[in-house]
XYZ file of C-alpha atoms in Angstrom:
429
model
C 0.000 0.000 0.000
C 2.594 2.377 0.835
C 4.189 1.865 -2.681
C 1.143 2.489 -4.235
C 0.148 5.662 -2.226
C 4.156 7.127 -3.184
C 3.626 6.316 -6.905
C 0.434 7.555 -7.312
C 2.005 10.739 -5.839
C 4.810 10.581 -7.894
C 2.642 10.469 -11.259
C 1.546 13.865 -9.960
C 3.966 15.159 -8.860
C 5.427 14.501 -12.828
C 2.189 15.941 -14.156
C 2.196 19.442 -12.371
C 4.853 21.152 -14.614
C 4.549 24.401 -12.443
C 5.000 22.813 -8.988
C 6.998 24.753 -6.651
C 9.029 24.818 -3.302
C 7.253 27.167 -1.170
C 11.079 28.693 0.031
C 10.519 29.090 3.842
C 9.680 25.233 3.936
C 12.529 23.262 5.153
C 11.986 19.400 3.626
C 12.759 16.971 6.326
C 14.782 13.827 5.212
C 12.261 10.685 4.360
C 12.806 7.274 5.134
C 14.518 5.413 2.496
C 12.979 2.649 0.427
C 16.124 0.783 -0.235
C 17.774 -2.651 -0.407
C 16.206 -5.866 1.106
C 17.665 -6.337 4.592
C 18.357 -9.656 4.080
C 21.017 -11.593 6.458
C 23.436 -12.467 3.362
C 26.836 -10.690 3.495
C 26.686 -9.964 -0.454
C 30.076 -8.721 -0.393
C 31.157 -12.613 0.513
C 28.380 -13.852 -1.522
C 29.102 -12.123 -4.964
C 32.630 -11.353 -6.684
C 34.479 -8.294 -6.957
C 32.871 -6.660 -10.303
C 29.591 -7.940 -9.822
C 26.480 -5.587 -9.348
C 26.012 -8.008 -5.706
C 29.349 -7.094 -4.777
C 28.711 -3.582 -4.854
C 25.296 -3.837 -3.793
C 26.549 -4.511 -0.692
C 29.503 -2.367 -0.317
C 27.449 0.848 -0.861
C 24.825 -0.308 1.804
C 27.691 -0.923 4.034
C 29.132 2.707 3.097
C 26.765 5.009 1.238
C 23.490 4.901 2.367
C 22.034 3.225 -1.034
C 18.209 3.329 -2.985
C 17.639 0.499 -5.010
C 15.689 0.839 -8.576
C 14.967 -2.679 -9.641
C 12.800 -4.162 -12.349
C 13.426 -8.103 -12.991
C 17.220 -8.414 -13.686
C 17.528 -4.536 -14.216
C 18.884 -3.184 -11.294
C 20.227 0.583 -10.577
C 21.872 1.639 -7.205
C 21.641 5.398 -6.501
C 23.450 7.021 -3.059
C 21.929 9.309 -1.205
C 25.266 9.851 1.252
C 26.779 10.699 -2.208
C 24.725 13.678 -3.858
C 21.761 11.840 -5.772
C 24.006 10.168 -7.443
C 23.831 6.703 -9.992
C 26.647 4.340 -8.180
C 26.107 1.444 -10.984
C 23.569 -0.660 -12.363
C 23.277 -3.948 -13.814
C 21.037 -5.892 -16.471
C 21.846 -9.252 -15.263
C 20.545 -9.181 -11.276
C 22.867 -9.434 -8.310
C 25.368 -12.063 -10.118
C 25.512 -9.683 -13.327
C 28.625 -7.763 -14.428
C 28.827 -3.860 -12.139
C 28.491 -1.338 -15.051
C 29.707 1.837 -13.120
C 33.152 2.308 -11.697
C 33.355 2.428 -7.873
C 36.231 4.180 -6.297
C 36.240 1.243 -3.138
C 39.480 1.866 -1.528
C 38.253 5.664 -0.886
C 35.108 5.307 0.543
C 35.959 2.167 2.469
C 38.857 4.412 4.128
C 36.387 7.199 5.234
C 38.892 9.504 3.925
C 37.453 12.966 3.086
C 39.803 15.073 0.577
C 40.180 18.653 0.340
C 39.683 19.464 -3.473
C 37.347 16.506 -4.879
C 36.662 12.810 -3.875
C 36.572 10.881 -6.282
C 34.193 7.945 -5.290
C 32.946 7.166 -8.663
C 29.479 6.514 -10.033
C 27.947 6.488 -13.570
C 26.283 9.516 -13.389
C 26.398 12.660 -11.139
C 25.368 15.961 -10.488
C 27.836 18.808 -10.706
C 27.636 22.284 -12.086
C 30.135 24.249 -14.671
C 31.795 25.820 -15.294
C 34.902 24.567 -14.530
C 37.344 27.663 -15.872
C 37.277 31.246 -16.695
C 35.919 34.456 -15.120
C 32.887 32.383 -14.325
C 34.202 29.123 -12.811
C 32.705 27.223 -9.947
C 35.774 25.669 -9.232
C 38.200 28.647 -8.053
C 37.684 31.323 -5.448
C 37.468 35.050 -6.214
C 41.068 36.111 -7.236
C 43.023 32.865 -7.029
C 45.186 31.332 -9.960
C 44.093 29.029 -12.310
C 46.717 26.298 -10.171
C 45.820 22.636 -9.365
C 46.421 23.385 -5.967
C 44.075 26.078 -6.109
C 40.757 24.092 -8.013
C 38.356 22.677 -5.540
C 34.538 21.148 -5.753
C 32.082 22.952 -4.011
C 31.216 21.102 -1.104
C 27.747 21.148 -2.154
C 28.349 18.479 -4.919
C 31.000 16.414 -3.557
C 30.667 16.116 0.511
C 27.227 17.265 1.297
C 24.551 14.934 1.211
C 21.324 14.960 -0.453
C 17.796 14.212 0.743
C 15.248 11.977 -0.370
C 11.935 13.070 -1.170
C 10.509 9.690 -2.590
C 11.604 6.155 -3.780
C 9.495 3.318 -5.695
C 10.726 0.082 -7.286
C 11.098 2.338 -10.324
C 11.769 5.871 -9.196
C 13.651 7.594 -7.187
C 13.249 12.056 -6.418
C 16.009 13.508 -4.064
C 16.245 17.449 -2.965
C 18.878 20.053 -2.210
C 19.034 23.685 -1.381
C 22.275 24.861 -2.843
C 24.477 28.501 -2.822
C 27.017 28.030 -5.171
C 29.778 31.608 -5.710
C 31.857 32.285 -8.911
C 34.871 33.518 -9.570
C 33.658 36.731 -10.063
C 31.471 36.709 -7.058
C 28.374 36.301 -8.001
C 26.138 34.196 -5.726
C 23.824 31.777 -7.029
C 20.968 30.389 -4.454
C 18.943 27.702 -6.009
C 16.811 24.735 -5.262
C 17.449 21.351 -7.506
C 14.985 18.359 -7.594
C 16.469 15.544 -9.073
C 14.252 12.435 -10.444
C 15.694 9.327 -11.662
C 13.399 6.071 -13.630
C 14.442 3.496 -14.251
C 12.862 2.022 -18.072
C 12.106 -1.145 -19.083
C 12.670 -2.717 -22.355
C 9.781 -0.836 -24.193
C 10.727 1.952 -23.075
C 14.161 1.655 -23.637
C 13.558 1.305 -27.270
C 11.205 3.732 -27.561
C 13.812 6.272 -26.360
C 16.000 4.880 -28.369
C 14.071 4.461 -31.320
C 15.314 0.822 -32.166
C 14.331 -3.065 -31.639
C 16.125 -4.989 -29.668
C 18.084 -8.802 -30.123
C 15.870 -10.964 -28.197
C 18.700 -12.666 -26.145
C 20.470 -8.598 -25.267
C 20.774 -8.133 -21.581
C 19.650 -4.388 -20.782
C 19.248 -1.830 -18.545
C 18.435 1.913 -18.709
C 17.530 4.838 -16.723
C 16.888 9.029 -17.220
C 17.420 11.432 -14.718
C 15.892 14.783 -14.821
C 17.396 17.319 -13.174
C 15.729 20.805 -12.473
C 17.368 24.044 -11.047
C 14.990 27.087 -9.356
C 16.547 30.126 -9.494
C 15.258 31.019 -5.381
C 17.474 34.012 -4.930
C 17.214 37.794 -5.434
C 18.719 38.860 -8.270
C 18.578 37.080 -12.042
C 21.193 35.177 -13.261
C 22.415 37.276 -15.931
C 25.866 36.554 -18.766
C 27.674 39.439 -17.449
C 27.611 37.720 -14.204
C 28.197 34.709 -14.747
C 24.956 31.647 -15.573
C 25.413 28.041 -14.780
C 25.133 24.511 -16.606
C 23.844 21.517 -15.551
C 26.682 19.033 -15.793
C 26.263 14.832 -15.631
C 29.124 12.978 -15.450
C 29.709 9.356 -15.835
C 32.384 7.432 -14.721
C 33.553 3.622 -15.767
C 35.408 0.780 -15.614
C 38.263 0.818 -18.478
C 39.118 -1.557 -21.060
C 41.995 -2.172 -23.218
C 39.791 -3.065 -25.851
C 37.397 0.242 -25.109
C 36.644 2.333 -27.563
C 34.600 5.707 -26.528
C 31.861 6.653 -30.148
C 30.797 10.498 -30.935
C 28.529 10.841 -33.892
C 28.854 13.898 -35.148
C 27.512 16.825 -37.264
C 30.045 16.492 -40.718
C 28.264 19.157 -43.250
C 28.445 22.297 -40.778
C 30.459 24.834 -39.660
C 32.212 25.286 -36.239
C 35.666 26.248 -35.170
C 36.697 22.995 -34.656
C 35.367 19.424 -34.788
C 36.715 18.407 -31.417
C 38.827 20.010 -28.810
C 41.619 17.405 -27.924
C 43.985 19.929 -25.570
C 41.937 20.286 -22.455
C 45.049 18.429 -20.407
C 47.610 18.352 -23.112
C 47.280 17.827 -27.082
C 45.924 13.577 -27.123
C 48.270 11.735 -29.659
C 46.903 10.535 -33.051
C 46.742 6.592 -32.044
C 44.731 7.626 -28.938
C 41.885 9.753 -31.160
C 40.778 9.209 -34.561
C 38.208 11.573 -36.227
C 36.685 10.050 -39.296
C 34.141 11.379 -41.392
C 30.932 12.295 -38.958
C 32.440 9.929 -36.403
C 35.085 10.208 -33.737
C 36.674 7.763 -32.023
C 38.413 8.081 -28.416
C 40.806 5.461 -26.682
C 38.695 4.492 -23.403
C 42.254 2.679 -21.824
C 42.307 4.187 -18.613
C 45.982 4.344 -19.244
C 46.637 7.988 -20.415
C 45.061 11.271 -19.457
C 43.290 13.329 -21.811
C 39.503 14.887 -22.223
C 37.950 16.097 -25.586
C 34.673 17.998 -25.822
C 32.235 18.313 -29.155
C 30.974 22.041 -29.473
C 26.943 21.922 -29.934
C 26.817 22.716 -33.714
C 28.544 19.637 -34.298
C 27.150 17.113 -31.275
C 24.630 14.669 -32.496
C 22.108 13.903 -28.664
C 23.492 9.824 -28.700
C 27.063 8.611 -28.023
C 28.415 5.832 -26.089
C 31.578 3.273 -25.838
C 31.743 -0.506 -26.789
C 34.146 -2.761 -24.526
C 34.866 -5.715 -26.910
C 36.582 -7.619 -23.999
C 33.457 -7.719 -21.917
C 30.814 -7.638 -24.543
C 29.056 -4.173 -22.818
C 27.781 -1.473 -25.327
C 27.086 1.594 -23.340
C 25.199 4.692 -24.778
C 24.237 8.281 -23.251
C 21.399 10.319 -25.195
C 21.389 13.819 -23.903
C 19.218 16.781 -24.271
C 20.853 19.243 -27.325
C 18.100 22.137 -28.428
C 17.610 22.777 -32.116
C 18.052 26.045 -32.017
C 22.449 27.807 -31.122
C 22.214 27.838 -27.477
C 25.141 29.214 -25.450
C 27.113 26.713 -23.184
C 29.437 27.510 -20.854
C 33.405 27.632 -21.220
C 35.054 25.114 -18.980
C 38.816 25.871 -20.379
C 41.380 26.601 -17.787
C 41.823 30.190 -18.256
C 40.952 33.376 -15.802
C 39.895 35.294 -18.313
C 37.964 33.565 -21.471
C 37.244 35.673 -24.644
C 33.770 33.593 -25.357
C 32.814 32.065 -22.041
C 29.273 31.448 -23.293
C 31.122 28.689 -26.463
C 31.802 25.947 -25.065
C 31.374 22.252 -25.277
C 28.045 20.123 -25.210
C 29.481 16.450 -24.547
C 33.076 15.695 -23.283
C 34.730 12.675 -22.499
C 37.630 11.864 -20.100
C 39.842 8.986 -19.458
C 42.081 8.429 -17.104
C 45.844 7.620 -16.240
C 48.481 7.991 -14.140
C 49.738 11.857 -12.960
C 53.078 12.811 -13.562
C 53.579 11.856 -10.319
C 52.901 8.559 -11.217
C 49.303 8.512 -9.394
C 46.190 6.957 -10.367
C 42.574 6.930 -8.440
C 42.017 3.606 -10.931
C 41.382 2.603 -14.763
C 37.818 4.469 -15.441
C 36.671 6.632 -18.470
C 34.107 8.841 -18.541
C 31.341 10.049 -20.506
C 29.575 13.597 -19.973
C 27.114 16.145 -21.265
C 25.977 20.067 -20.033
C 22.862 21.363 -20.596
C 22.654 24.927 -22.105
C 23.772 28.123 -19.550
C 20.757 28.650 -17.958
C 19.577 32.314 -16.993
C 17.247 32.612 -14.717
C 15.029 35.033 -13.176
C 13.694 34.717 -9.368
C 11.542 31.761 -9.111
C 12.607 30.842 -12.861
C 13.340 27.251 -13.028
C 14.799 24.956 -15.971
C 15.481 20.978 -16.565
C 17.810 18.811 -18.217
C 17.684 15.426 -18.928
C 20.076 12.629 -19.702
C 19.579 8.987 -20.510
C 21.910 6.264 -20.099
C 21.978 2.601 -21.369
C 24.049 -0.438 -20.971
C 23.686 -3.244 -23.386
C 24.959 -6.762 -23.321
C 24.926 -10.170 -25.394
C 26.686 -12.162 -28.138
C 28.793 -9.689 -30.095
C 26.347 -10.293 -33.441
C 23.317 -9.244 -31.186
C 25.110 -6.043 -30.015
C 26.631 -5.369 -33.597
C 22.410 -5.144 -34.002
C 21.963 -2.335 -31.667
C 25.125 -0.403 -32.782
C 24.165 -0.370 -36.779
C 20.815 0.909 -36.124
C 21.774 3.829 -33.008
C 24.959 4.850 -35.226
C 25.231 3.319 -38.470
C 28.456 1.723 -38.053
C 29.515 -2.011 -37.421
C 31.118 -3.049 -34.131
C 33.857 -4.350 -36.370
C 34.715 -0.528 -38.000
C 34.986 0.416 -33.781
C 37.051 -1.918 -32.818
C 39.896 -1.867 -35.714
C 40.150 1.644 -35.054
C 42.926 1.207 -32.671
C 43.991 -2.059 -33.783
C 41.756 -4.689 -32.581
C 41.330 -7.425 -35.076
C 37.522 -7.783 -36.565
C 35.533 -11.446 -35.821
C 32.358 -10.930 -36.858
């Protein structure tokens, strides 16, 4: 009864388009619909790398919601900012699709300037650089030592409003400042559904192999401007910005469709931490290809003339194709600069999707072998009591590599054999 009386609610709450905080309220934090408190230690129970595993590490550590339907499972962390931990489309036993930073959060160990516990998709907010950055306080230098997350969206926890089997809605009051010290006061609610197959491809817009393993989920993610004065460009206007993070490959290879028969400065920007070498990225004709290794560090970003809304990796070694289908408008909206620099010349032309993957500092450092996948929504000004949503959709895939090569041809129009000889792995199909 209880889940019936929450989703009914929920199906309104989705319905009213214009409903509001009232801003004096203070929300209290709900009980948590979450794992089954069974007696079984599923860390002993399940392998390292399987959803189990993890399913019981985060309710050990990170205060977990569950989103299950049949063998389609999604873990979410309330302890950790709303965010997607990992999922699975092949119950407890099945493979752990987002990469989990374990050594960190087992240690307890809070970091100064980000902690990087993983997950395959969170919250944060850009941008990251320029006169406008989130990232650096008023009058610093653009120095490692000086970048830092905002608490809000690394440390602080959020609250849960409601959880189903199928849907989770968390809350947070935020006050974010830039670099040029403006202060933004806003309220985000934060929804996250988990889809079955229909809807899957629906979204999608494809049919799937009868014997594919799946899972998928959107979040939608809503900012209200509940401050004083408008968020305005000469000020500074923030992005929503989902991030993804998972487990490397050597045989990963990261896919960007994009826009060949238009205009744009450049195709793809491949110097955010140092120019990427030529067997690492490949840009083909209305396709690029990025080396998802985990063994090298370098991020590229796809301006928004040129982003098509669906791009993904395929891990040929596991058998996993993994897509993201973001929200891009039709018409030139601006998007904030995230480039390293105090002072940008065009802070409102920057990048719609970017990808990162990881390797070891020049130290010789390494949190562990993940890539990730990312997209911002447009900068969003807002006036008082303005509010705006983006969504993003993720989906993992897996099954027999002919059954997958199914999926791929119709979402991008390219063979899984073209993806993987791209850095040299030899074709089988």
């Amino acid at each position: 009864m209880r889940n019936l009386t929450i989703l009914v609610f929920l199906i309104f709450l989705a319905g009213c388009t214009n409903f509001k905080w009232k801003q004096e309220e203070e929300i209290p934090r709900q009980e948590v619909i979450s794992l089954d408190s069974e007696q079984v230690d599923l860390m002993k129970e399940y392998e390292k790398g399987t959803y189990g595993y993890d399913a019981g590490f985060l309710k050990k550590y990170a205060e977990p919601v569950e989103l299950k339907n049949g063998d389609s499972r999604l873990m979410l962390s309330l302890k950790y900012q709303g965010r997607v931990m990992t999922s699975t489309s092949n119950g407890m036993g099945g493979k752990s699709y987002g990469w989990i930073n374990h050594d960190l959060i087992e240690s307890g160990e809070v970091l100064k300037q980000f902690n990087p516990v993983g997950g395959e998709e969170r919250f944060w907010l850009g941008p990251e650089g320029g006169q406008f950055s989130l990232f650096f306080e008023p009058k610093s230098s653009f120095k490692l030592e000086n970048w830092n997350t905002p608490a809000c969206l690394d440390t602080e926890p959020f609250d849960v409003f409601l959880a189903t089997d199928s849907i989770a809605v968390f809350l947070k009051s935020m006050q974010v400042k830039n670099y040029s010290d403006f202060q933004f006061d806003f309220k985000l609610t934060r929804r996250v559904e988990l889809m079955g197959k229909g809807q899957i491809e629906t979204k999608l817009g494809i049919t799937l192999p009868g014997n594919v393993k799946t899972v998928g989920y959107e979040s939608i993610n809503e900012l209200q401007n509940i401050g004083q004065e408008a968020w305005k460009k000469e000020t500074g206007l923030l992005s929503v910005w989902l991030l993804g993070m998972f487990p490397s490959s050597p045989s990963l290879t990261m896919i960007f469709p994009y826009k060949a028969n238009v205009k744009s400065d450049y195709i793809v920007k491949d110097d955010y931490f140092g120019k990427i070498p030529d067997d690492r990225l490949e840009v083909d004709d209305g396709m690029i290809y990025f080396k998802g290794d985990g063994q090298q560090r370098g991020k590229i970003g796809i301006p928004p003339r040129r982003a098509e809304p669906v791009f993904g990796s395929y891990d040929s070694e596991n058998n996993v194709l993994t897509l993201v289908k973001c929200d891009i408008p039709d018409d030139q909206a601006d998007y904030v600069n995230s480039s390293w620099e105090e002072h940008q010349k065009n802070p409102y032309e920057g990048d719609v999707i970017n990808a990162y993957n990881d390797g070891p500092s020049e130290s010789g450092e390494q949190w562990g072998s993940y890539y990730e996948l990312e997209s911002s929504s447009p900068a969003l000004a807002l006036d008082p009591n303005e509010s705006a949503e983006y969504k993003q959709s993720i989906f993992h895939f897996e099954g027999k590599e002919e059954e997958l090569d199914a999926v791929c041809r119709q979402v991008f129009n390219v063979p899984l054999n073209e993806i993987k000889s791209v850095f040299g792995a030899r074709p089988s199909l």
